[in-house]
mmCIF file of N, CA and C in Angstrom:
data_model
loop_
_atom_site.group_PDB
_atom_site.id
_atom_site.type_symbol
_atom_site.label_atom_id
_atom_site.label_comp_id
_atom_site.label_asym_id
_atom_site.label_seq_id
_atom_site.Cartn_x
_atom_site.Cartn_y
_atom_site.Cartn_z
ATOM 1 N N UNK Q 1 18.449 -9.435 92.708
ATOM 2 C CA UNK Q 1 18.289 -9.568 91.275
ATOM 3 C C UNK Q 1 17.871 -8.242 90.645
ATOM 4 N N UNK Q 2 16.561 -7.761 91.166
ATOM 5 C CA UNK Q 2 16.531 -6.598 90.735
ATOM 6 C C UNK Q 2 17.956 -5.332 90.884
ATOM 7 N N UNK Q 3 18.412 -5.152 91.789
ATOM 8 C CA UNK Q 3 19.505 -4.495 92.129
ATOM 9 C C UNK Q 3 20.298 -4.428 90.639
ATOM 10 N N UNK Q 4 20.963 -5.770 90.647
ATOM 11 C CA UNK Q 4 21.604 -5.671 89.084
ATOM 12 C C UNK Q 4 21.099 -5.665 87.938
ATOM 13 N N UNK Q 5 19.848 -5.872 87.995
ATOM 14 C CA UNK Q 5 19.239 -5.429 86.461
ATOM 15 C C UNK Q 5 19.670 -3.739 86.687
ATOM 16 N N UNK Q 6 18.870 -3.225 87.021
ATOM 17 C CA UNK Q 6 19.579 -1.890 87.456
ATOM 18 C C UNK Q 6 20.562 -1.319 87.339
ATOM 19 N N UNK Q 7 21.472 -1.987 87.462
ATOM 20 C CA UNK Q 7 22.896 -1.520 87.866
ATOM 21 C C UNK Q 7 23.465 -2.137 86.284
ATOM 22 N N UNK Q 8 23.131 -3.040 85.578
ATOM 23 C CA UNK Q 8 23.205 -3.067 84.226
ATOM 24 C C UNK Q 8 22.681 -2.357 83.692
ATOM 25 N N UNK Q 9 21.294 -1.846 83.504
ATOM 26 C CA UNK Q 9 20.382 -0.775 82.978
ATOM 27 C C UNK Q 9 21.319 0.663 82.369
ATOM 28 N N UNK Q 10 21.442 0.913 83.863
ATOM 29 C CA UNK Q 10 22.833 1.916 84.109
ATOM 30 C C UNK Q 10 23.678 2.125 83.509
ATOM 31 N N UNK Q 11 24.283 0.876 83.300
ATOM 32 C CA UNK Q 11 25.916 0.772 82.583
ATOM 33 C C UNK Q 11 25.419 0.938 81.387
ATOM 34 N N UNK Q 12 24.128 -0.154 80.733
ATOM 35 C CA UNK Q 12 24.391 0.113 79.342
ATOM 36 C C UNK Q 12 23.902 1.184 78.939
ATOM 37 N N UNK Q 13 22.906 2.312 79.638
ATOM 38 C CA UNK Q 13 22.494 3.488 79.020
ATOM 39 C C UNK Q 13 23.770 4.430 78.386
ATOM 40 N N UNK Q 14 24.500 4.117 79.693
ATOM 41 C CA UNK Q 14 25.982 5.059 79.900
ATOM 42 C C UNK Q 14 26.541 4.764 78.952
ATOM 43 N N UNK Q 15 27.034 3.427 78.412
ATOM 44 C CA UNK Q 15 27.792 2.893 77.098
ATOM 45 C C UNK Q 15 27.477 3.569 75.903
ATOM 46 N N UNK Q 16 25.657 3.345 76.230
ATOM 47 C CA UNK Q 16 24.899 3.732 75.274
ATOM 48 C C UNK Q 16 24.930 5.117 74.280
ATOM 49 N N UNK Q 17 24.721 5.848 75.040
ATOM 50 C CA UNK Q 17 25.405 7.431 74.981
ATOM 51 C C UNK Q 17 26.685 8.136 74.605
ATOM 52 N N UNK Q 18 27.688 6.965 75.174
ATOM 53 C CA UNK Q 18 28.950 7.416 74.679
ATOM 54 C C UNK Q 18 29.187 6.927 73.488
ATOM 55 N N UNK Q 19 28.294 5.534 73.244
ATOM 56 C CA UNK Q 19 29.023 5.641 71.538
ATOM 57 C C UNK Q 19 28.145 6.531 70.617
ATOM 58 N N UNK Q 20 26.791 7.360 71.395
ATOM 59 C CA UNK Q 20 26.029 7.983 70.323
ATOM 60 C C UNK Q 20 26.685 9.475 70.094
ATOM 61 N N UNK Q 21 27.327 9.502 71.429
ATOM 62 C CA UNK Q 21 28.239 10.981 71.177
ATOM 63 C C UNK Q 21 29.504 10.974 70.383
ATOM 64 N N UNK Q 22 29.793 9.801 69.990
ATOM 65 C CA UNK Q 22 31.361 9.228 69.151
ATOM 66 C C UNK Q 22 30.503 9.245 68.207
ATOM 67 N N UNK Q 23 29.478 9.171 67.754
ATOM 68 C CA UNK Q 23 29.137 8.934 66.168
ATOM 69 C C UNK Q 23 28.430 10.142 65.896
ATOM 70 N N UNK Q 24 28.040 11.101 67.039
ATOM 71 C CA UNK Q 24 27.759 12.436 66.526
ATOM 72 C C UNK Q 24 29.220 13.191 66.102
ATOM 73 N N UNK Q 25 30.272 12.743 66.879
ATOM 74 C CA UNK Q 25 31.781 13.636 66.911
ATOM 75 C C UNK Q 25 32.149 13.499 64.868
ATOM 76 N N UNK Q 26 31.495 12.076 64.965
ATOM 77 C CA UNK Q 26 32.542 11.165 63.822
ATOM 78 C C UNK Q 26 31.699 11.590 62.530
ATOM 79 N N UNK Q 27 30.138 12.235 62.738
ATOM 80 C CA UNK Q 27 29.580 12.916 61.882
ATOM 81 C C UNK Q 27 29.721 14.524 61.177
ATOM 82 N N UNK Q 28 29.943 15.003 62.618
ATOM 83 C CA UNK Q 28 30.143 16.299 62.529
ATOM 84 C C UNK Q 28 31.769 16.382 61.707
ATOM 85 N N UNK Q 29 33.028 15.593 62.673
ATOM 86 C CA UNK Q 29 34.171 16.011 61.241
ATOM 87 C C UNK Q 29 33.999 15.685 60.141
ATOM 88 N N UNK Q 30 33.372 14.406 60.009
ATOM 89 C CA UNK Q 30 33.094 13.957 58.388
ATOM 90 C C UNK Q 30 32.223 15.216 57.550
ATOM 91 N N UNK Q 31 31.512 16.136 58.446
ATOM 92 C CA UNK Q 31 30.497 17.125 57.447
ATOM 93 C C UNK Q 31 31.675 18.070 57.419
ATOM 94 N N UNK Q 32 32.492 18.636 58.192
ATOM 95 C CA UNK Q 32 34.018 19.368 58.216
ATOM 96 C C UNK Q 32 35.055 19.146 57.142
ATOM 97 N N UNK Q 33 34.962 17.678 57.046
ATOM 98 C CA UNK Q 33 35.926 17.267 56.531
ATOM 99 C C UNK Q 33 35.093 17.442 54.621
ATOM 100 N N UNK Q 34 34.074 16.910 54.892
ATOM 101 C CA UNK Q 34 33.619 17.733 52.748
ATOM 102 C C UNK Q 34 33.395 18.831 52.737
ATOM 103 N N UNK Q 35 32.963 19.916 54.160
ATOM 104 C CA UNK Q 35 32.962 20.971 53.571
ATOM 105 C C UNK Q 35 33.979 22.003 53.045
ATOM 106 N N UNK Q 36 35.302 21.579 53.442
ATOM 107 C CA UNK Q 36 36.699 21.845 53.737
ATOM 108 C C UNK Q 36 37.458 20.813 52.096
ATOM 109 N N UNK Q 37 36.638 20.236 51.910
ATOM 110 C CA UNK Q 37 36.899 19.354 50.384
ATOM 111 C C UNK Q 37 36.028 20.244 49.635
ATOM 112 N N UNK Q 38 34.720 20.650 49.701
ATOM 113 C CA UNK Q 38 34.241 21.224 48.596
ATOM 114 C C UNK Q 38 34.644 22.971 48.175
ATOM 115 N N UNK Q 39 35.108 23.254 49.414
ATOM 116 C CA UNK Q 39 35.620 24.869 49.614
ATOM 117 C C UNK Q 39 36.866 24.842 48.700
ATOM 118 N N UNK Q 40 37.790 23.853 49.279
ATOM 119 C CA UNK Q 40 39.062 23.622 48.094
ATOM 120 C C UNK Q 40 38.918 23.359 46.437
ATOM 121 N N UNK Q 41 37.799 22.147 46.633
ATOM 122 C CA UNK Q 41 37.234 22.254 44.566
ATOM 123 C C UNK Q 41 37.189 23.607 44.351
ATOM 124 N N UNK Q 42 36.102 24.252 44.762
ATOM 125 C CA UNK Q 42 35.656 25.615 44.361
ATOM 126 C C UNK Q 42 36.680 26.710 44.218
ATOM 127 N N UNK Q 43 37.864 26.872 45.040
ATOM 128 C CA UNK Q 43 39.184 27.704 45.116
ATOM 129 C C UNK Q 43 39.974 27.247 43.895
ATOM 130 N N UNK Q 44 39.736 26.187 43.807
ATOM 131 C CA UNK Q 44 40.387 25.221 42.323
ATOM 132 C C UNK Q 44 40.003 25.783 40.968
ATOM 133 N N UNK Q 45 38.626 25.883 41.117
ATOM 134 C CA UNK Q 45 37.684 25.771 39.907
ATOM 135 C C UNK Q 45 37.649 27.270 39.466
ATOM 136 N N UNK Q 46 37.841 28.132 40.454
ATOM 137 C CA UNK Q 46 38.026 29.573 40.194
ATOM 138 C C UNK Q 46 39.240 30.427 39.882
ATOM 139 N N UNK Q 47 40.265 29.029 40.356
ATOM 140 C CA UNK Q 47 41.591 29.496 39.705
ATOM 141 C C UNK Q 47 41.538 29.289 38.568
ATOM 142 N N UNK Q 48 41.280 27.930 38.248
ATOM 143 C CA UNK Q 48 41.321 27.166 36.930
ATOM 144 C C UNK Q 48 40.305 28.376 35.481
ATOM 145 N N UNK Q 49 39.240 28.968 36.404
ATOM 146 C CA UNK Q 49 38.665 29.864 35.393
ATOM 147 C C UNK Q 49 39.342 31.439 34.910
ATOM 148 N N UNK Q 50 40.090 31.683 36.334
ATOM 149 C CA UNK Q 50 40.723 32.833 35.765
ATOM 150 C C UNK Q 50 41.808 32.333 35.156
ATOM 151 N N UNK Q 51 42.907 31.568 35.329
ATOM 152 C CA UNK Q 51 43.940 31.231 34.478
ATOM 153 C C UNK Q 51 43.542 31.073 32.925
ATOM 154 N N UNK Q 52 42.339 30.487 32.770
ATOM 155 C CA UNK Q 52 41.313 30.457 31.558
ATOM 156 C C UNK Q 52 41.537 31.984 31.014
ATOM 157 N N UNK Q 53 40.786 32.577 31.760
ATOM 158 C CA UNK Q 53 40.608 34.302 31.148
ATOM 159 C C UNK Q 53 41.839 34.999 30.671
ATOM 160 N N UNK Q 54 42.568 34.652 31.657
ATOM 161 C CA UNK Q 54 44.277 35.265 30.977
ATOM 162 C C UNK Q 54 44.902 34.880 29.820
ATOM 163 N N UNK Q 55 44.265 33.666 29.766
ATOM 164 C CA UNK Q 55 44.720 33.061 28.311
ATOM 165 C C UNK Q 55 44.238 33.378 27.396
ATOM 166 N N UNK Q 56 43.289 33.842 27.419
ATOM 167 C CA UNK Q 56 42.421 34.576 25.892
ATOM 168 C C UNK Q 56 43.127 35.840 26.009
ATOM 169 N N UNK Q 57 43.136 36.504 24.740
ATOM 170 C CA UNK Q 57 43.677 37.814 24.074
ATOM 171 C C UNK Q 57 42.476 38.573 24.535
ATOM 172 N N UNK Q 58 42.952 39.928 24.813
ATOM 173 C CA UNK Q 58 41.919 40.783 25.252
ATOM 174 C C UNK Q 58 40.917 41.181 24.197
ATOM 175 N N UNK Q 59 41.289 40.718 22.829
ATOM 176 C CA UNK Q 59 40.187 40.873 21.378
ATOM 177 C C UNK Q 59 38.876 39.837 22.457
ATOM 178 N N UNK Q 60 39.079 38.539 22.679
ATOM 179 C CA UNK Q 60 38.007 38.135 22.870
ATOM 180 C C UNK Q 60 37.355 38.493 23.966
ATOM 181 N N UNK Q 61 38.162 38.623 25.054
ATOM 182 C CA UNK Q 61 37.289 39.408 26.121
ATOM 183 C C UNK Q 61 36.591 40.555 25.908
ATOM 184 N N UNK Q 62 36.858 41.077 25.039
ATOM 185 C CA UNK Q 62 36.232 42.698 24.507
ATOM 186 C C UNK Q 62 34.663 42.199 23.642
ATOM 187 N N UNK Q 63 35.017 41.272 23.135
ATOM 188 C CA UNK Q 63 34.030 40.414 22.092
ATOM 189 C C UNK Q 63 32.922 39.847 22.687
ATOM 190 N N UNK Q 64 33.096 39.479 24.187
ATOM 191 C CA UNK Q 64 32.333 38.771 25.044
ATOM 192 C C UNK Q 64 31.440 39.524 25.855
ATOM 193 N N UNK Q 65 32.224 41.158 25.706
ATOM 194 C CA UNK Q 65 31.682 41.929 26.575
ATOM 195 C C UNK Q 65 30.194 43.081 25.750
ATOM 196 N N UNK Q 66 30.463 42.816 24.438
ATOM 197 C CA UNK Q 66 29.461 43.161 23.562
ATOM 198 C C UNK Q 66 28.816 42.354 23.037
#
């Protein structure tokens, strides 16, 4: 009896572990996966501001700069 408590003990530590290393895997791409989403907003947001700047006449950029 004791033997297989044991020998269950075993198994489920082992189980145990592998799904804590699947939910570290499944954490780490998920932090990959927004930081790789927020890098793209930001490439967005900086296009979106210079396309902005080109569109004003250089009167106002000159205006902005004094």
């Amino acid at each position: 009896m004791l033997e297989s408590a044991k020998s269950f003990h075993l198994t489920f530590t082992i189980f145990a572990d592998m799904i804590n290393e699947e939910k570290k895997k499944w954490k780490r791409g998920r932090h990959e996966a927004d930081r790789g989403r927020h890098e793209a907003d930001r490439g967005r947001h900086e296009a979106d501001r210079g396309r902005h700047e080109a569109d004003r006449g250089p009167h106002e950029a000159e205006q902005e700069k004094t």
